[in-house]
PDB file of C-alpha atoms in Angstrom:
ATOM      1  CA  LEU A  11     -15.484   1.034  -4.305  1.00 50.00           C
ATOM      2  CA  ALA A  12     -15.584  -2.228  -2.356  1.00 55.00           C
ATOM      3  CA  LYS A  13     -14.655  -1.114   1.165  1.00 80.00           C
ATOM      4  CA  THR A  14     -13.018  -3.596   3.490  1.00 89.00           C
ATOM      5  CA  THR A  15     -13.236  -4.309   7.200  1.00 91.00           C
ATOM      6  CA  GLN A  16     -10.509  -6.088   9.139  1.00 95.00           C
ATOM      7  CA  PRO A  17      -9.754  -6.576  12.847  1.00 96.00           C
ATOM      8  CA  ILE A  18      -7.462  -3.832  14.116  1.00 95.00           C
ATOM      9  CA  SER A  19      -5.110  -6.214  15.900  1.00 97.00           C
ATOM     10  CA  MET A  20      -4.424  -9.876  16.618  1.00 97.00           C
ATOM     11  CA  ASP A  21      -2.035 -11.730  18.887  1.00 97.00           C
ATOM     12  CA  SER A  22      -0.560 -15.178  18.378  1.00 97.00           C
ATOM     13  CA  TYR A  23       2.321 -17.378  19.451  1.00 97.00           C
ATOM     14  CA  GLU A  24       5.115 -18.913  17.494  1.00 97.00           C
ATOM     15  CA  GLY A  25       4.148 -22.096  15.690  1.00 97.00           C
ATOM     16  CA  GLN A  26       0.427 -21.373  15.638  1.00 97.00           C
ATOM     17  CA  GLU A  27      -1.736 -20.878  12.569  1.00 97.00           C
ATOM     18  CA  VAL A  28      -3.147 -17.378  12.189  1.00 98.00           C
ATOM     19  CA  ASN A  29      -6.288 -16.552  10.248  1.00 98.00           C
ATOM     20  CA  ILE A  30      -7.120 -12.936   9.419  1.00 97.00           C
ATOM     21  CA  THR A  31     -10.541 -12.294   7.930  1.00 96.00           C
ATOM     22  CA  CYS A  32     -11.465  -9.359   5.742  1.00 95.00           C
ATOM     23  CA  SER A  33     -15.060  -8.407   4.988  1.00 94.00           C
ATOM     24  CA  HIS A  34     -15.888  -6.878   1.602  1.00 90.00           C
ATOM     25  CA  ASN A  35     -19.662  -6.989   1.230  1.00 89.00           C
ATOM     26  CA  ASN A  36     -19.769  -4.795  -1.873  1.00 86.00           C
ATOM     27  CA  ILE A  37     -17.186  -6.672  -3.933  1.00 87.00           C
ATOM     28  CA  ALA A  38     -17.790  -6.387  -7.676  1.00 85.00           C
ATOM     29  CA  THR A  39     -17.923  -9.301 -10.081  1.00 87.00           C
ATOM     30  CA  ASN A  40     -14.516  -8.638 -11.607  1.00 83.00           C
ATOM     31  CA  ASP A  41     -12.713  -7.663  -8.388  1.00 86.00           C
ATOM     32  CA  TYR A  42      -9.693  -9.600  -7.198  1.00 89.00           C
ATOM     33  CA  ILE A  43      -8.695  -9.750  -3.517  1.00 92.00           C
ATOM     34  CA  THR A  44      -5.095  -8.907  -2.706  1.00 92.00           C
ATOM     35  CA  TRP A  45      -3.258  -9.071   0.607  1.00 95.00           C
ATOM     36  CA  TYR A  46      -0.165  -7.071   1.531  1.00 96.00           C
ATOM     37  CA  GLN A  47       2.228  -7.276   4.470  1.00 97.00           C
ATOM     38  CA  GLN A  48       4.037  -4.276   5.915  1.00 97.00           C
ATOM     39  CA  PHE A  49       6.941  -4.311   8.327  1.00 95.00           C
ATOM     40  CA  PRO A  50       7.953  -1.165  10.232  1.00 90.00           C
ATOM     41  CA  SER A  51       9.982   1.269   8.139  1.00 88.00           C
ATOM     42  CA  GLN A  52       9.213  -0.608   4.920  1.00 93.00           C
ATOM     43  CA  GLY A  53       6.661  -0.320   2.148  1.00 95.00           C
ATOM     44  CA  PRO A  54       3.869  -2.904   1.863  1.00 95.00           C
ATOM     45  CA  ARG A  55       4.780  -6.166   0.185  1.00 96.00           C
ATOM     46  CA  PHE A  56       2.470  -8.374  -1.878  1.00 94.00           C
ATOM     47  CA  ILE A  57       1.618 -11.672  -0.171  1.00 96.00           C
ATOM     48  CA  ILE A  58      -1.166 -13.358  -2.092  1.00 95.00           C
ATOM     49  CA  GLN A  59      -4.054 -12.692  -4.444  1.00 93.00           C
ATOM     50  CA  GLY A  60      -7.186 -14.594  -5.371  1.00 93.00           C
ATOM     51  CA  TYR A  61     -10.556 -14.418  -7.061  1.00 93.00           C
ATOM     52  CA  LYS A  62     -12.446 -17.383  -5.642  1.00 91.00           C
ATOM     53  CA  THR A  63     -12.080 -20.633  -3.649  1.00 91.00           C
ATOM     54  CA  LYS A  64      -8.539 -21.201  -2.402  1.00 96.00           C
ATOM     55  CA  VAL A  65      -5.122 -19.979  -3.381  1.00 96.00           C
ATOM     56  CA  THR A  66      -1.878 -21.164  -1.796  1.00 96.00           C
ATOM     57  CA  ASN A  67       1.708 -20.050  -2.214  1.00 95.00           C
ATOM     58  CA  GLU A  68       4.908 -20.544  -0.259  1.00 93.00           C
ATOM     59  CA  VAL A  69       3.953 -17.866   2.258  1.00 92.00           C
ATOM     60  CA  ALA A  70       0.202 -18.124   2.881  1.00 97.00           C
ATOM     61  CA  SER A  71      -3.186 -19.421   1.841  1.00 97.00           C
ATOM     62  CA  LEU A  72      -6.203 -17.374   0.885  1.00 97.00           C
ATOM     63  CA  PHE A  73      -9.706 -18.739   1.362  1.00 97.00           C
ATOM     64  CA  ILE A  74     -12.615 -17.102  -0.452  1.00 97.00           C
ATOM     65  CA  PRO A  75     -16.167 -18.405   0.045  1.00 96.00           C
ATOM     66  CA  ALA A  76     -18.598 -18.739  -2.815  1.00 95.00           C
ATOM     67  CA  ASP A  77     -20.330 -15.406  -2.157  1.00 94.00           C
ATOM     68  CA  ARG A  78     -16.929 -13.640  -2.095  1.00 94.00           C
ATOM     69  CA  LYS A  79     -18.122 -11.206   0.564  1.00 94.00           C
ATOM     70  CA  SER A  80     -15.170 -12.058   2.767  1.00 95.00           C
ATOM     71  CA  SER A  81     -11.735 -13.607   2.538  1.00 96.00           C
ATOM     72  CA  THR A  82      -9.388 -15.202   5.051  1.00 97.00           C
ATOM     73  CA  LEU A  83      -5.623 -14.963   4.967  1.00 98.00           C
ATOM     74  CA  SER A  84      -4.075 -17.998   6.643  1.00 98.00           C
ATOM     75  CA  LEU A  85      -0.489 -17.943   7.868  1.00 97.00           C
ATOM     76  CA  PRO A  86       0.693 -21.429   8.851  1.00 94.00           C
ATOM     77  CA  ARG A  87       3.025 -21.848  11.822  1.00 93.00           C
ATOM     78  CA  VAL A  88       3.847 -18.190  12.363  1.00 97.00           C
ATOM     79  CA  SER A  89       7.219 -17.021  13.635  1.00 96.00           C
ATOM     80  CA  LEU A  90       8.336 -13.813  15.293  1.00 97.00           C
ATOM     81  CA  SER A  91       9.248 -12.454  11.856  1.00 96.00           C
ATOM     82  CA  ASP A  92       5.582 -12.553  10.821  1.00 96.00           C
ATOM     83  CA  THR A  93       4.867  -9.671  13.194  1.00 97.00           C
ATOM     84  CA  ALA A  94       3.601  -7.006  10.809  1.00 97.00           C
ATOM     85  CA  VAL A  95       0.520  -5.167   9.575  1.00 97.00           C
ATOM     86  CA  TYR A  96      -1.602  -7.024   7.036  1.00 98.00           C
ATOM     87  CA  TYR A  97      -3.861  -5.214   4.579  1.00 96.00           C
ATOM     88  CA  CYS A  98      -6.520  -6.579   2.269  1.00 93.00           C
ATOM     89  CA  LEU A  99      -7.408  -4.703  -0.903  1.00 90.00           C
ATOM     90  CA  VAL A 100     -10.329  -5.348  -3.184  1.00 87.00           C
ATOM     91  CA  GLY A 101     -10.610  -4.106  -6.737  1.00 75.00           C
ATOM     92  CA  LEU A 102      -7.772  -2.011  -8.056  1.00 58.00           C
ATOM     93  CA  ASP A 103      -8.163  -1.480 -11.756  1.00 51.00           C
ATOM     94  CA  TYR A 104     -11.088   0.919 -11.709  1.00 55.00           C
ATOM     95  CA  ASP A 105     -11.049   2.224  -8.165  1.00 66.00           C
ATOM     96  CA  ILE A 106      -8.764   4.277  -5.967  1.00 73.00           C
ATOM     97  CA  PRO A 107      -6.669   1.716  -4.063  1.00 78.00           C
ATOM     98  CA  THR A 108      -7.762   1.954  -0.425  1.00 80.00           C
ATOM     99  CA  PHE A 109      -5.679   0.239   2.233  1.00 84.00           C
ATOM    100  CA  GLY A 110      -7.610   0.954   5.408  1.00 81.00           C
ATOM    101  CA  ARG A 111      -5.836   0.559   8.745  1.00 86.00           C
ATOM    102  CA  GLY A 112      -4.991  -3.094   8.285  1.00 94.00           C
ATOM    103  CA  THR A 113      -4.562  -5.762  10.962  1.00 97.00           C
ATOM    104  CA  SER A 114      -1.586  -5.491  13.276  1.00 97.00           C
ATOM    105  CA  LEU A 115      -0.392  -9.023  14.030  1.00 98.00           C
ATOM    106  CA  ILE A 116       1.919  -9.542  16.994  1.00 97.00           C
ATOM    107  CA  VAL A 117       3.573 -12.942  17.349  1.00 97.00           C
ATOM    108  CA  HIS A 118       4.814 -13.765  20.832  1.00 97.00           C
ATOM    109  CA  PRO A 119       7.611 -16.207  21.704  1.00 95.00           C
TER     110      PRO A 119
ATOM    111  CA  GLU B  30      14.905  -7.378 -11.069  1.00 64.00           C
ATOM    112  CA  ALA B  31      15.544  -4.043  -9.362  1.00 82.00           C
ATOM    113  CA  GLY B  32      12.779  -2.805  -7.096  1.00 94.00           C
ATOM    114  CA  VAL B  33      11.218   0.623  -6.722  1.00 97.00           C
ATOM    115  CA  ALA B  34      13.829   3.154  -5.651  1.00 97.00           C
ATOM    116  CA  GLN B  35      13.100   6.241  -3.588  1.00 97.00           C
ATOM    117  CA  SER B  36      15.203   9.077  -2.285  1.00 97.00           C
ATOM    118  CA  PRO B  37      15.917  10.531   0.130  1.00 97.00           C
ATOM    119  CA  ARG B  38      15.068   7.976   2.820  1.00 96.00           C
ATOM    120  CA  TYR B  39      14.730  10.622   5.524  1.00 97.00           C
ATOM    121  CA  LYS B  40      14.139  14.352   5.493  1.00 97.00           C
ATOM    122  CA  ILE B  41      13.712  16.885   8.258  1.00 98.00           C
ATOM    123  CA  ILE B  42      12.516  20.382   7.390  1.00 97.00           C
ATOM    124  CA  GLU B  43      10.874  23.309   9.094  1.00 97.00           C
ATOM    125  CA  LYS B  44       7.298  24.290   8.394  1.00 96.00           C
ATOM    126  CA  ARG B  45       6.800  26.541   5.375  1.00 97.00           C
ATOM    127  CA  GLN B  46       9.907  25.103   3.693  1.00 97.00           C
ATOM    128  CA  SER B  47       9.668  23.087   0.499  1.00 97.00           C
ATOM    129  CA  VAL B  48      10.728  19.490  -0.080  1.00 98.00           C
ATOM    130  CA  ALA B  49      10.873  17.087  -3.006  1.00 98.00           C
ATOM    131  CA  PHE B  50      10.876  13.323  -3.188  1.00 98.00           C
ATOM    132  CA  TRP B  51      12.045  11.180  -6.079  1.00 97.00           C
ATOM    133  CA  CYS B  52      10.875   7.780  -7.250  1.00 97.00           C
ATOM    134  CA  ASN B  53      12.217   5.407  -9.896  1.00 96.00           C
ATOM    135  CA  PRO B  54       9.701   2.627 -10.606  1.00 96.00           C
ATOM    136  CA  ILE B  55      10.373  -0.894 -11.782  1.00 95.00           C
ATOM    137  CA  SER B  56      11.422  -0.883 -15.406  1.00 93.00           C
ATOM    138  CA  GLY B  57       8.482  -1.314 -17.756  1.00 91.00           C
ATOM    139  CA  HIS B  58       5.812  -0.551 -15.175  1.00 92.00           C
ATOM    140  CA  ALA B  59       3.296   1.831 -16.701  1.00 90.00           C
ATOM    141  CA  THR B  60       1.468   2.784 -13.510  1.00 91.00           C
ATOM    142  CA  LEU B  61       3.017   4.783 -10.676  1.00 93.00           C
ATOM    143  CA  TYR B  62       1.436   5.702  -7.339  1.00 94.00           C
ATOM    144  CA  TRP B  63       2.338   8.115  -4.564  1.00 96.00           C
ATOM    145  CA  TYR B  64       0.950   7.408  -1.096  1.00 96.00           C
ATOM    146  CA  GLN B  65       1.083   9.246   2.196  1.00 97.00           C
ATOM    147  CA  GLN B  66       1.206   7.073   5.311  1.00 96.00           C
ATOM    148  CA  ILE B  67       0.692   8.752   8.647  1.00 95.00           C
ATOM    149  CA  LEU B  68       1.843   6.825  11.713  1.00 92.00           C
ATOM    150  CA  GLY B  69      -0.689   4.172  12.714  1.00 90.00           C
ATOM    151  CA  GLN B  70      -2.705   4.439   9.497  1.00 91.00           C
ATOM    152  CA  GLY B  71      -2.742   2.654   6.188  1.00 91.00           C
ATOM    153  CA  PRO B  72      -1.270   4.238   3.056  1.00 93.00           C
ATOM    154  CA  LYS B  73      -3.494   6.899   1.495  1.00 93.00           C
ATOM    155  CA  LEU B  74      -3.272   7.410  -2.257  1.00 92.00           C
ATOM    156  CA  LEU B  75      -2.215  10.921  -3.285  1.00 96.00           C
ATOM    157  CA  ILE B  76      -1.831  10.536  -7.031  1.00 94.00           C
ATOM    158  CA  GLN B  77      -1.769   7.812  -9.652  1.00 92.00           C
ATOM    159  CA  PHE B  78      -0.055   8.062 -13.042  1.00 91.00           C
ATOM    160  CA  GLN B  79      -0.372   5.846 -16.072  1.00 89.00           C
ATOM    161  CA  ASN B  80       2.676   6.489 -18.210  1.00 87.00           C
ATOM    162  CA  ASN B  81       3.013  10.274 -17.921  1.00 84.00           C
ATOM    163  CA  GLY B  82      -0.702  11.025 -17.558  1.00 90.00           C
ATOM    164  CA  VAL B  83      -2.592  11.510 -14.300  1.00 91.00           C
ATOM    165  CA  VAL B  84      -5.242   8.842 -13.644  1.00 88.00           C
ATOM    166  CA  ASP B  85      -6.390  10.135 -10.267  1.00 89.00           C
ATOM    167  CA  ASP B  86      -5.294  13.010  -8.041  1.00 93.00           C
ATOM    168  CA  SER B  87      -8.541  13.551  -6.164  1.00 91.00           C
ATOM    169  CA  GLN B  88      -6.841  13.124  -2.780  1.00 92.00           C
ATOM    170  CA  LEU B  89      -3.833  15.323  -3.527  1.00 95.00           C
ATOM    171  CA  PRO B  90      -3.872  18.671  -1.642  1.00 95.00           C
ATOM    172  CA  LYS B  91      -3.192  20.679  -4.744  1.00 95.00           C
ATOM    173  CA  ASP B  92      -2.643  23.972  -2.951  1.00 96.00           C
ATOM    174  CA  ARG B  93       0.657  22.646  -1.625  1.00 97.00           C
ATOM    175  CA  PHE B  94       1.404  19.287  -3.242  1.00 98.00           C
ATOM    176  CA  SER B  95       2.444  18.720  -6.835  1.00 97.00           C
ATOM    177  CA  ALA B  96       3.730  15.723  -8.726  1.00 97.00           C
ATOM    178  CA  GLU B  97       5.031  14.942 -12.161  1.00 95.00           C
ATOM    179  CA  ARG B  98       6.211  11.874 -13.981  1.00 94.00           C
ATOM    180  CA  LEU B  99       9.077  12.642 -16.289  1.00 81.00           C
ATOM    181  CA  LYS B 100       8.777  10.937 -19.678  1.00 85.00           C
ATOM    182  CA  GLY B 101       6.566   8.275 -18.123  1.00 84.00           C
ATOM    183  CA  VAL B 102       9.354   6.843 -15.965  1.00 92.00           C
ATOM    184  CA  ASP B 103      10.733   8.662 -12.890  1.00 95.00           C
ATOM    185  CA  SER B 104       8.479  10.790 -10.738  1.00 97.00           C
ATOM    186  CA  THR B 105       8.855  13.600  -8.238  1.00 97.00           C
ATOM    187  CA  LEU B 106       6.478  14.676  -5.499  1.00 98.00           C
ATOM    188  CA  LYS B 107       6.847  18.178  -4.084  1.00 98.00           C
ATOM    189  CA  ILE B 108       5.408  19.886  -1.042  1.00 98.00           C
ATOM    190  CA  GLN B 109       5.516  23.685  -0.908  1.00 97.00           C
ATOM    191  CA  PRO B 110       5.060  25.038   1.707  1.00 96.00           C
ATOM    192  CA  ALA B 111       5.147  22.174   4.202  1.00 97.00           C
ATOM    193  CA  LYS B 112       2.896  22.032   7.255  1.00 97.00           C
ATOM    194  CA  LEU B 113       3.358  20.135  10.494  1.00 97.00           C
ATOM    195  CA  GLU B 114       0.608  17.688   9.493  1.00 96.00           C
ATOM    196  CA  ASP B 115       2.609  16.648   6.431  1.00 97.00           C
ATOM    197  CA  SER B 116       4.915  14.634   8.683  1.00 97.00           C
ATOM    198  CA  ALA B 117       4.498  11.121   7.348  1.00 97.00           C
ATOM    199  CA  VAL B 118       6.097   8.426   5.222  1.00 97.00           C
ATOM    200  CA  TYR B 119       5.725   8.998   1.492  1.00 98.00           C
ATOM    201  CA  LEU B 120       5.559   5.748  -0.416  1.00 98.00           C
ATOM    202  CA  CYS B 121       5.983   5.249  -4.121  1.00 97.00           C
ATOM    203  CA  ALA B 122       4.660   2.145  -5.842  1.00 95.00           C
ATOM    204  CA  SER B 123       4.500   0.883  -9.403  1.00 94.00           C
ATOM    205  CA  SER B 124       2.503  -1.763 -11.219  1.00 91.00           C
ATOM    206  CA  PRO B 125       2.624  -3.237 -14.707  1.00 88.00           C
ATOM    207  CA  ASN B 126      -0.920  -2.121 -15.665  1.00 73.00           C
ATOM    208  CA  LEU B 127      -2.418  -5.452 -16.529  1.00 68.00           C
ATOM    209  CA  GLY B 128      -5.773  -3.849 -17.236  1.00 65.00           C
ATOM    210  CA  THR B 129      -7.584  -5.942 -14.622  1.00 67.00           C
ATOM    211  CA  SER B 130      -8.205  -5.681 -10.894  1.00 68.00           C
ATOM    212  CA  ALA B 131      -5.520  -8.356 -10.475  1.00 71.00           C
ATOM    213  CA  GLU B 132      -3.015  -5.520 -10.601  1.00 81.00           C
ATOM    214  CA  THR B 133      -0.241  -5.919  -8.004  1.00 88.00           C
ATOM    215  CA  GLN B 134       1.631  -2.950  -6.622  1.00 92.00           C
ATOM    216  CA  TYR B 135       5.333  -3.002  -5.818  1.00 94.00           C
ATOM    217  CA  PHE B 136       6.379  -0.525  -3.171  1.00 96.00           C
ATOM    218  CA  GLY B 137       9.579   1.339  -2.512  1.00 96.00           C
ATOM    219  CA  PRO B 138      11.043   1.762   0.986  1.00 95.00           C
ATOM    220  CA  GLY B 139       9.467   5.188   1.446  1.00 97.00           C
ATOM    221  CA  THR B 140      10.721   8.607   2.487  1.00 97.00           C
ATOM    222  CA  ARG B 141      10.158   9.552   6.103  1.00 97.00           C
ATOM    223  CA  LEU B 142       9.409  13.281   6.395  1.00 98.00           C
ATOM    224  CA  LEU B 143       9.458  15.189   9.656  1.00 98.00           C
ATOM    225  CA  VAL B 144       8.215  18.776   9.620  1.00 98.00           C
ATOM    226  CA  LEU B 145       9.252  20.841  12.658  1.00 97.00           C
TER     227      LEU B 145
END
């Protein structure tokens, strides 16, 4: 199982770009990297997924270097509503999905 | 498309009582997961079904927890008897079972359990 390491918490201000990095040194060749967002009193919600290089959608970008041992979730111009816990998951099909403690992002006015 | 439904949303019981949670996954999703999320921690997988078969239940405390997936669709998770440390949010998720690690899980709102 490719375990992940993320910062426990981050602080930012409205309008700034936030980058959250996840380390996954033991990622397997066929593993995808998936990020989820969780608001209080809600279940996690899929944000973005990638395998290599860069993926962008309407919510975020995901940067994956060539060695794939880490990934960075980028949230452009955050707002107060982006305050949440962000989890990165690696490899789901053959392993027990393991969320870890995630990164608690607090966006200040 | 309707999301994952769970009920009840909240439940308060006394220790040693029993409780059951219900989950209705997204239509057509073959894989169903039950997670336990204790305050301040990430979700912890309890059991994973594919259709009506168990894929993994290695982290399910089988002396008190049980789960079934009726006809490969709805699922129930039961705790009997409950302990104080079972106080948590119980999340149900489903996924289409793409057969790759690109699988994406869709979560329900969860059931918040308080054991007194």
